[in-house]
CSV table of C-alpha atoms in Angstrom, one decimal:
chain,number,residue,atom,x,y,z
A,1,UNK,CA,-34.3,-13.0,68.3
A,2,UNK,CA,-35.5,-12.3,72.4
A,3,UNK,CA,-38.8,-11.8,72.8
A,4,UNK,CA,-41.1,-11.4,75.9
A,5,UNK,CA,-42.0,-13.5,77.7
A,6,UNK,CA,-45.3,-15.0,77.6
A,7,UNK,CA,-47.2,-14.2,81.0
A,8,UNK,CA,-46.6,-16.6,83.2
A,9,UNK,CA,-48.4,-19.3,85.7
A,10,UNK,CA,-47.8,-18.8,89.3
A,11,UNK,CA,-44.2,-20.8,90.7
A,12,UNK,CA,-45.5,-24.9,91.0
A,13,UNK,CA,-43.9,-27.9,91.3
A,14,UNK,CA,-42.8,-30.1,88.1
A,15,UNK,CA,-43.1,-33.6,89.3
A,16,UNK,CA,-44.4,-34.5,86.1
A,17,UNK,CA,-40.9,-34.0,84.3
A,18,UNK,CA,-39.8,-37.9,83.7
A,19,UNK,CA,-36.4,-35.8,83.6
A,20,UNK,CA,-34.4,-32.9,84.0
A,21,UNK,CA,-32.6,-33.3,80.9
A,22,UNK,CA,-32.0,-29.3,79.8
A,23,UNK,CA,-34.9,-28.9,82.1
A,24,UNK,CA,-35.3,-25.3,82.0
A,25,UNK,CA,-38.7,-24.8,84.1
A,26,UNK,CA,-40.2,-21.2,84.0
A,27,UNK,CA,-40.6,-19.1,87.3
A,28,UNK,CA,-43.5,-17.2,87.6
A,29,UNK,CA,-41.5,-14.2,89.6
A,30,UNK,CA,-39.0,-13.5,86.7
A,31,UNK,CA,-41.6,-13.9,84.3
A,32,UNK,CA,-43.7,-10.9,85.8
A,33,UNK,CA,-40.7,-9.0,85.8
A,34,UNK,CA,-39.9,-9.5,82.2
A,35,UNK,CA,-43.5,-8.3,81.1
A,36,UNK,CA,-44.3,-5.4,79.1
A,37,UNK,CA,-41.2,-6.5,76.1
A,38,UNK,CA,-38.2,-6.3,78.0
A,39,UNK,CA,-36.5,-8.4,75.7
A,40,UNK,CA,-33.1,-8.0,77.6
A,41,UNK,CA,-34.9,-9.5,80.5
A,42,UNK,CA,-35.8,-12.4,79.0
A,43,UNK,CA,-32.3,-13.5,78.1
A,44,UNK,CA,-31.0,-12.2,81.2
A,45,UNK,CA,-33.8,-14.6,83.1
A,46,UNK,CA,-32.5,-17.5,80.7
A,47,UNK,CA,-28.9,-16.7,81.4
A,48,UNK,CA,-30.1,-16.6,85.1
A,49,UNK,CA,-31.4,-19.8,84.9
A,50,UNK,CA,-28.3,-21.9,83.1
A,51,UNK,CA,-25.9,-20.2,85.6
A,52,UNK,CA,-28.2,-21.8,88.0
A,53,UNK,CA,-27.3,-25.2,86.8
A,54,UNK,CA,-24.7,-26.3,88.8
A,55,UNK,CA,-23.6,-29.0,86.2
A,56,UNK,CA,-23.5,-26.3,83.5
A,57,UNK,CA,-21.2,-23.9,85.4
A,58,UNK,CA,-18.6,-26.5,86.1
A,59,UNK,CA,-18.5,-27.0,82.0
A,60,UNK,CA,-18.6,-22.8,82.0
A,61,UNK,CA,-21.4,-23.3,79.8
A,62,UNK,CA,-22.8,-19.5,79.2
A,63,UNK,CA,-26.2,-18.7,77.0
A,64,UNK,CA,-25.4,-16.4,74.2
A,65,UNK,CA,-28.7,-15.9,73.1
A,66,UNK,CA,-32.4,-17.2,73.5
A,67,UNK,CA,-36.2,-16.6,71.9
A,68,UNK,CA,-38.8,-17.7,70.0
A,69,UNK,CA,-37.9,-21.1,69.8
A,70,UNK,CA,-34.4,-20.9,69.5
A,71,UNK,CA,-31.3,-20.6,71.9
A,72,UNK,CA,-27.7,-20.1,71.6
A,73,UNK,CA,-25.4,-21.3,74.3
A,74,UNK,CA,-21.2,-21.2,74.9
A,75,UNK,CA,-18.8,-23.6,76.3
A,76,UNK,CA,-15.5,-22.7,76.5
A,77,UNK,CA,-12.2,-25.2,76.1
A,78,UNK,CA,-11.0,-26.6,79.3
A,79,UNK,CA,-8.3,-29.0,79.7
A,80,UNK,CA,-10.3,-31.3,81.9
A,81,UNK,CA,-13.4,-31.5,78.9
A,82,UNK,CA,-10.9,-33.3,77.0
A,83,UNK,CA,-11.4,-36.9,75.5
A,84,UNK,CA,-8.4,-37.5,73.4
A,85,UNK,CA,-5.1,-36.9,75.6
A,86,UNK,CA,-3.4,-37.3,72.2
A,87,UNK,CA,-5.4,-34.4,69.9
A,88,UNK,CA,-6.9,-32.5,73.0
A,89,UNK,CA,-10.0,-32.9,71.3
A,90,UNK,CA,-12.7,-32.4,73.6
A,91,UNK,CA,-14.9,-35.2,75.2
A,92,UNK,CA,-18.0,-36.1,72.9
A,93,UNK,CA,-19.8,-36.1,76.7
A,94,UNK,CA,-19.5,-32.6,76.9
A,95,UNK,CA,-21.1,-31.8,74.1
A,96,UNK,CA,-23.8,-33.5,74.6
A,97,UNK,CA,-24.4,-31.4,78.2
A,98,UNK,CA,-23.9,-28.5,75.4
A,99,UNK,CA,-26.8,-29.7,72.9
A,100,UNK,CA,-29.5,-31.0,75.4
A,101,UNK,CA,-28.9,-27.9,77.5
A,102,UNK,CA,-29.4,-25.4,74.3
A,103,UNK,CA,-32.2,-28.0,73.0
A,104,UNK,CA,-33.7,-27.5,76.6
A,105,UNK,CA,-33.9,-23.8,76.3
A,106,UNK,CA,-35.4,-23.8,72.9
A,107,UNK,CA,-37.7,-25.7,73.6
A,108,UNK,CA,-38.8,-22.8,76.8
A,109,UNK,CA,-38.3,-20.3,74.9
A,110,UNK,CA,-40.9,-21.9,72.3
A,111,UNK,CA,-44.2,-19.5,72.3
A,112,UNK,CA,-46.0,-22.6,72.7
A,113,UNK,CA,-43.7,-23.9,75.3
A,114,UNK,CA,-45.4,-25.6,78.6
A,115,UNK,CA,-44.0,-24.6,82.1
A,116,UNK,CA,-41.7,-27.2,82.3
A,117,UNK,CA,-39.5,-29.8,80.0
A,118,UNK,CA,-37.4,-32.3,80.1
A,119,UNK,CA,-35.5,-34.7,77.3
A,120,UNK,CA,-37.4,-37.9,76.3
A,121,UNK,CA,-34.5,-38.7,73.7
A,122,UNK,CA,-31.6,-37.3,72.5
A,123,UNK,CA,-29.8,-38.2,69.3
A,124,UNK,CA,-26.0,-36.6,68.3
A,125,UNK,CA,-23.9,-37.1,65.1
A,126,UNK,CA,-20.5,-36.1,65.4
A,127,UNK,CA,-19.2,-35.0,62.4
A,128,UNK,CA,-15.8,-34.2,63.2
A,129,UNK,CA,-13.6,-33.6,66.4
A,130,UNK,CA,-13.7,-30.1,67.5
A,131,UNK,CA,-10.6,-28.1,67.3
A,132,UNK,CA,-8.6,-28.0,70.6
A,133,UNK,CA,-8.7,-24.6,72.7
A,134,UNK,CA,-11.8,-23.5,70.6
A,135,UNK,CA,-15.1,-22.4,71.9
A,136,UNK,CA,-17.7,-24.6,70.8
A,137,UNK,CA,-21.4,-23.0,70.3
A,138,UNK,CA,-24.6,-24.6,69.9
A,139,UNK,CA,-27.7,-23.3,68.5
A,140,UNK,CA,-30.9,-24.8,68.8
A,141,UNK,CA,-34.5,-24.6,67.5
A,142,UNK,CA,-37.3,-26.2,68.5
A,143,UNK,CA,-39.0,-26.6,65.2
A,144,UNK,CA,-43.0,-28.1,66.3
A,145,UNK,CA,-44.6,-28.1,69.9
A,146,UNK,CA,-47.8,-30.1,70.3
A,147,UNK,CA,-49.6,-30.4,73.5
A,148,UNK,CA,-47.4,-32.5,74.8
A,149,UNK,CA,-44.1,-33.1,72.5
A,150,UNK,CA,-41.1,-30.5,71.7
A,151,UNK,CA,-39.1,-31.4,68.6
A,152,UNK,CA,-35.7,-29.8,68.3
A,153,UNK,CA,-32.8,-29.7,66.1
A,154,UNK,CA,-29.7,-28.2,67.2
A,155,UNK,CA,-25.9,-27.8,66.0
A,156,UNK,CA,-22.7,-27.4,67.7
A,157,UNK,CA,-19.4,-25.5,65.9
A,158,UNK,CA,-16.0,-24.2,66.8
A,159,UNK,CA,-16.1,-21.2,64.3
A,160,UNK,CA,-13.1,-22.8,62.2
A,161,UNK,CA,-15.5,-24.7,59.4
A,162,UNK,CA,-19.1,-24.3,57.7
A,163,UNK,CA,-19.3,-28.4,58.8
A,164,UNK,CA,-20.4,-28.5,62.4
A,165,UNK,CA,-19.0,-30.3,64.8
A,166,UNK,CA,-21.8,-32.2,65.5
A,167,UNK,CA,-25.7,-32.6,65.2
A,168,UNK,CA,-28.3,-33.1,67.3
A,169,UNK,CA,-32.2,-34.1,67.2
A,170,UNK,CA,-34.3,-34.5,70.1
A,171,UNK,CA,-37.6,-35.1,71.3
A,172,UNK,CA,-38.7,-33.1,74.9
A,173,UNK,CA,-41.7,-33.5,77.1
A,174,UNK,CA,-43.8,-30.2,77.3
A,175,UNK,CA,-45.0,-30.1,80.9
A,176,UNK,CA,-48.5,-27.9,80.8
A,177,UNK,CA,-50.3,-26.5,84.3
A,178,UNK,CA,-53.3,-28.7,84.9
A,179,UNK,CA,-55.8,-26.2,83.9
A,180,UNK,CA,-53.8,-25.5,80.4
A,181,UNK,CA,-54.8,-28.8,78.7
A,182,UNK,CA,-58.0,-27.9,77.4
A,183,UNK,CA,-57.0,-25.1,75.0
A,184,UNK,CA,-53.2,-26.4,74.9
A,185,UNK,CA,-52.0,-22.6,74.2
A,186,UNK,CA,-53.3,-20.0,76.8
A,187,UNK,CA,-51.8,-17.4,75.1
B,1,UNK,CA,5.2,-83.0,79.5
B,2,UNK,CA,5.9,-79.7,81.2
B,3,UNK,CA,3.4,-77.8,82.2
B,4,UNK,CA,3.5,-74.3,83.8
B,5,UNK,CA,2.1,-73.4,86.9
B,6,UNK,CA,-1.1,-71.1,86.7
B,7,UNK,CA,0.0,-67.6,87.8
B,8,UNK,CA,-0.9,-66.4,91.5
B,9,UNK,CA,-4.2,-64.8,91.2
B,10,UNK,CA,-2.8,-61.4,92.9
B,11,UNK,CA,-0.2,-60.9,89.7
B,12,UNK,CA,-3.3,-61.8,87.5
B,13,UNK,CA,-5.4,-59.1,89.3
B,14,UNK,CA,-2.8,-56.6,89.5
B,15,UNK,CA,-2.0,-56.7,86.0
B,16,UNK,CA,-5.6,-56.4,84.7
B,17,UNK,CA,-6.1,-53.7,87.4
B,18,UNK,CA,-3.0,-51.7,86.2
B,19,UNK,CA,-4.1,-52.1,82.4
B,20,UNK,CA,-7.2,-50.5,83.5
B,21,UNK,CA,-6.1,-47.5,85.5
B,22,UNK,CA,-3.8,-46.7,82.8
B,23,UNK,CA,-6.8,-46.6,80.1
B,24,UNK,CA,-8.8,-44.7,82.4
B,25,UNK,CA,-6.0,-42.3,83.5
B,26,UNK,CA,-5.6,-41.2,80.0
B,27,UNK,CA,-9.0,-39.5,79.5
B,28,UNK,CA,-9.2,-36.0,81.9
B,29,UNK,CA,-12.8,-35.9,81.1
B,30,UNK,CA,-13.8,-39.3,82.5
B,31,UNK,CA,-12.2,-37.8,86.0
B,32,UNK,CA,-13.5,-34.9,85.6
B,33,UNK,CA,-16.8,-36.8,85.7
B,34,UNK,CA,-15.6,-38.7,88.1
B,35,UNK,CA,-16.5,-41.9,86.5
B,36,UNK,CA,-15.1,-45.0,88.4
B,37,UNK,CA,-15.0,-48.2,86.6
B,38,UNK,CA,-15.7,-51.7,88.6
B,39,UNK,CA,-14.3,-54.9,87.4
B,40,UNK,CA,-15.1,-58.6,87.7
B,41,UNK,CA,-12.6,-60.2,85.6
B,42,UNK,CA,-13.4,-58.7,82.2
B,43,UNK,CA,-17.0,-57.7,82.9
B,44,UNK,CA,-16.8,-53.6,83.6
B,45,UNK,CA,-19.9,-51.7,85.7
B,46,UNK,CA,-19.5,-48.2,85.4
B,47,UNK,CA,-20.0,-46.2,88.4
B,48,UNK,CA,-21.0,-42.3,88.6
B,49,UNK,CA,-20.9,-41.1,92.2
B,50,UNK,CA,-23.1,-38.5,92.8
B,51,UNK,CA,-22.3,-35.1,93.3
B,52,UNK,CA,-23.6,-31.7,93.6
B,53,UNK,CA,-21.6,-30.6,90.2
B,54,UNK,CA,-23.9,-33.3,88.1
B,55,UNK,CA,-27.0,-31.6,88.7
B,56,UNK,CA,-29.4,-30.2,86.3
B,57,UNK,CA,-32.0,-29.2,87.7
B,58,UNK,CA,-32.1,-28.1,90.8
B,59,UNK,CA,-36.0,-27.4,91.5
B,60,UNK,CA,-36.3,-31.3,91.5
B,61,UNK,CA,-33.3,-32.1,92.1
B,62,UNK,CA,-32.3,-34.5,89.3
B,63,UNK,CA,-28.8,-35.7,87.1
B,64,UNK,CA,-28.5,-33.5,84.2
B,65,UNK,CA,-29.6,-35.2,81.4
B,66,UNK,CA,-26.3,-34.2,79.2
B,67,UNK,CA,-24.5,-35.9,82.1
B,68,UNK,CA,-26.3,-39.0,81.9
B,69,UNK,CA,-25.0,-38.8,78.0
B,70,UNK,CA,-21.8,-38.6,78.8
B,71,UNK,CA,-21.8,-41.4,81.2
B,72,UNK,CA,-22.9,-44.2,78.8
B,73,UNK,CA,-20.9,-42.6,76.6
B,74,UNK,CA,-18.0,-43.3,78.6
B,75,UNK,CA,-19.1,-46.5,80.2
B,76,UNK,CA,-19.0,-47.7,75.6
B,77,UNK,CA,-16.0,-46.0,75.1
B,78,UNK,CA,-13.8,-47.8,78.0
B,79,UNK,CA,-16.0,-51.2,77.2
B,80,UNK,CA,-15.1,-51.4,73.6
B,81,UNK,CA,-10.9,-50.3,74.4
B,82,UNK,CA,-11.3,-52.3,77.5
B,83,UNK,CA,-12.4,-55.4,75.2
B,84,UNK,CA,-9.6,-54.5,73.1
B,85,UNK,CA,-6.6,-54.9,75.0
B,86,UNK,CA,-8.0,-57.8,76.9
B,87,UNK,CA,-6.5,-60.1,74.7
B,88,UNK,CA,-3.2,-58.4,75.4
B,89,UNK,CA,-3.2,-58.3,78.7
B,90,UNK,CA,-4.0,-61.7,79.2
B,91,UNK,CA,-1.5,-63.0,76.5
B,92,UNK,CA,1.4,-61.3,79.2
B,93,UNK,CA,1.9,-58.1,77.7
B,94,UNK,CA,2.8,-55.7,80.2
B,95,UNK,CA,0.2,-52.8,81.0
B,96,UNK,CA,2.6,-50.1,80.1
B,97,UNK,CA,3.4,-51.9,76.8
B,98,UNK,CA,-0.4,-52.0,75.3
B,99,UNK,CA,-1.2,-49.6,73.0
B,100,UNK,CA,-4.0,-47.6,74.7
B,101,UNK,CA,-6.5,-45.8,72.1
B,102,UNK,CA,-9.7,-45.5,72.4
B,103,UNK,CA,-12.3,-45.5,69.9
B,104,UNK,CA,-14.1,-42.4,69.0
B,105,UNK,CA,-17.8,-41.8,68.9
B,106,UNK,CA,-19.7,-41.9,65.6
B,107,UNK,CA,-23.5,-41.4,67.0
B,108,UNK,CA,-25.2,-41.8,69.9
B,109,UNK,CA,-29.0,-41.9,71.0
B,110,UNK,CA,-29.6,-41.5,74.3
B,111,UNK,CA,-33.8,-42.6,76.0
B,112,UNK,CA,-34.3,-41.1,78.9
B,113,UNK,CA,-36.7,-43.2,81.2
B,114,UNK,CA,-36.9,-42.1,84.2
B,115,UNK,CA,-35.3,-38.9,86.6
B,116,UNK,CA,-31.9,-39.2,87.3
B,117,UNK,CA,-31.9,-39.2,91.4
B,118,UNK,CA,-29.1,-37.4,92.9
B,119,UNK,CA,-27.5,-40.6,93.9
B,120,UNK,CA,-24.8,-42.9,92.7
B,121,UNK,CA,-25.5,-44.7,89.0
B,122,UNK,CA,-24.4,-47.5,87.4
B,123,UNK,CA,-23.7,-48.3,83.9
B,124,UNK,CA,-22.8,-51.6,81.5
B,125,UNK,CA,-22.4,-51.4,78.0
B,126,UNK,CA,-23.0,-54.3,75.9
B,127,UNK,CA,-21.1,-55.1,72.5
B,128,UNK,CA,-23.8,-56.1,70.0
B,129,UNK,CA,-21.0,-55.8,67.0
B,130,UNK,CA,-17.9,-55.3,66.8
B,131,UNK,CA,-16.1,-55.2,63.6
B,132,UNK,CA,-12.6,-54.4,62.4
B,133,UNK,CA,-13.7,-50.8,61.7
B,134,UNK,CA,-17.3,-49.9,63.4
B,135,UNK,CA,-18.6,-51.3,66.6
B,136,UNK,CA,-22.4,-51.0,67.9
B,137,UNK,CA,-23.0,-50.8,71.2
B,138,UNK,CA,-26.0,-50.5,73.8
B,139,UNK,CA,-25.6,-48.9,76.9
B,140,UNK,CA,-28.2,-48.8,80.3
B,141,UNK,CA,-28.1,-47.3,83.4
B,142,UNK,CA,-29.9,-48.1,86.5
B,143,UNK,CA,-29.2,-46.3,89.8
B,144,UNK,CA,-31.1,-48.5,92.7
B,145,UNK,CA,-32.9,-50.9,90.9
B,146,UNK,CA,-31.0,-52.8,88.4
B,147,UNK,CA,-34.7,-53.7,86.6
B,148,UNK,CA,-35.7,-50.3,86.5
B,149,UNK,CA,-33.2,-48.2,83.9
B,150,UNK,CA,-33.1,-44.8,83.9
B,151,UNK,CA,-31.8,-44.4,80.8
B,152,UNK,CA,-30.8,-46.5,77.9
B,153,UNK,CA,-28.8,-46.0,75.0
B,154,UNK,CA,-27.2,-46.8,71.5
B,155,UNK,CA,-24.5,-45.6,69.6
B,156,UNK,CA,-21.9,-46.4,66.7
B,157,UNK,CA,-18.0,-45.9,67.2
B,158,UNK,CA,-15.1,-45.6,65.3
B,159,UNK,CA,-12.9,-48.5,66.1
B,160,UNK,CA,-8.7,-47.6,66.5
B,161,UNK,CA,-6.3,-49.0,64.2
B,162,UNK,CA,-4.7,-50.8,66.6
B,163,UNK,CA,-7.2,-52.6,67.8
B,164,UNK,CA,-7.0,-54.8,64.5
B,165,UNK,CA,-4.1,-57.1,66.3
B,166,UNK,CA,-7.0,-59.3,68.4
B,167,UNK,CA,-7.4,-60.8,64.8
């Protein structure tokens, strides 16, 4: 699933980004260095980048996995997540951070990604309550990228049932470098 | 005719307040978040204090937009129990003798409007309907201009059984 990393604008500012939601803007230095096909850099960059988060570590939200338009991420169970002192269950809150976060980094991970995104809107489903003291895992996949829209799907699950625990769609913005939006891929 | 004296308006207060800490005081999550819950007899403004932890991106620095989620999620959740027990409270019932359950959340979309500053935001969450089994509610948050959302919400919940006794 990694892949290398397109090559990559010089470092600039993202002002445009209405919002940081899974905002997962690419820097130009780690990009260079993940030339050439590392593919381990790449996720290691990505997994960089989430740990750089600071609302993502304090969920100990980890990224499993990340390429071509898809990402895996990790949160483990933590007493203080939970929603339902009664079941444990964990707060539907949290795994929303889980979903956009994993949505985010599909959608930079996209080969037609921009330099920067952020959520426009975020839809989840829960299906049913996730099984206290299990990690929960989302996976994501940004399934179309036009010149300026990201479209994702995503689903989170505790590894106890096929049925997730919940589901996600989402539309992100796809921030392009000024000079990108004549050919809207410069790859 | 006998009529009883209205109740001093501190017992009144302190027995709303108490109902509320206890539904709040329930859900680890909502401290975790650190979500704080103002109230003006039974109108509830949610409050998120900022801090560093609720940060998503860093390069900006803005709210992280799963946080801003979880916020109105919150700010529904504790409006709809809130609304719940009301009836309760106000009927005499001792805080520590209403039933407490929250409703659990069905769907939610969330818009997001603007960047989340890394400041304190506020929440409300308005009851469009709320039936014996399904309640719909929108949700906005503003941080320093009450006109000018930064995100806005809607979502479907579950309602607890035991919320059926407002009748």
């Amino acid at each position: 699933m990694p892949r290398k990393l397109p090559p990559k604008p010089p470092h600039e500012p993202t002002d445009d980004a209405p919002h940081a939601g899974g905002a997962l803007p690419r820097d130009g230095q780690a990009g260079q260095a993940g030339q050439a096909g590392q593919a381990g850099h790449h996720v290691a960059f990505a997994q960089q980048f989430v740990q750089a988060l600071p609302h993502c570590v304090a969920l100990g939200i980890t990224l499993e996995g990340v390429g071509d338009g898809k990402a895996v991420l990790a949160m483990p169970y933590q007493e203080a997540l939970i929603g339902d002192p009664e079941t444990g269950v964990i707060h539907g809150g949290a795994v929303s951070v889980l979903m956009d976060t994993c949505s985010g980094a599909a959608v930079m991970s996209h080969p037609r990604a921009g330099i920067s995104t952020a959520t426009l809107d975020l839809r989840i489903d829960y299906m049913r309550p996730a099984v206290p003291g299990k990690t929960i895992t989302a996976q994501a996949e940004c399934y179309h990228v036009t010149r300026t829209v990201a479209f994702v799907r995503a689903t989170a699950n505790d590894g106890t049932s096929e049925t997730p625990v919940a589901s996600a769609t989402g539309a992100f913005t796809v921030g392009r470098a000024p000079t990108a939006h004549k050919t809207g891929d410069t790859a | 005719m006998t009529r009883q004296p209205p109740e001093p308006v501190q017992v009144i207060k302190s027995r709303r307040d108490a109902a509320l800490a206890a539904l709040l005081g329930r859900v680890p999550y909502i401290n975790f978040m650190g979500v704080q819950f103002d109230r003006r007899g039974d109108e509830l403004t949610a409050i998120l204090p900022f801090k560093e932890s609720l940060i998503g991106n860093p390069a900006l620095p803005a709210l992280h937009g799963g946080a801003t989620a979880a916020f109105l999620e919150i700010t529904a959740i504790i409006e709809l129990g809130w609304a719940a027990v009301w009836p309760q409270i106000e009927g005499g019932t001792p805080p520590d003798a209403v039933p407490l359950n929250l409703p659990k959340t069905i769907d939610i979309t969330v818009d997001y409007l603007r960047t989340g500053l890394p400041r304190d935001a506020y929440a409300r969450a308005f009851v469009t309907r709320s039936g014996r089994r399904y309640a719909s509610v929108r949700m906005e948050a503003w941080q320093d201009n009450r006109a000018r959302p930064f995100a806005q919400a809607t979502g479907h919940f579950l309602m607890p059984d035991q919320s059926r006794t407002q009748g």
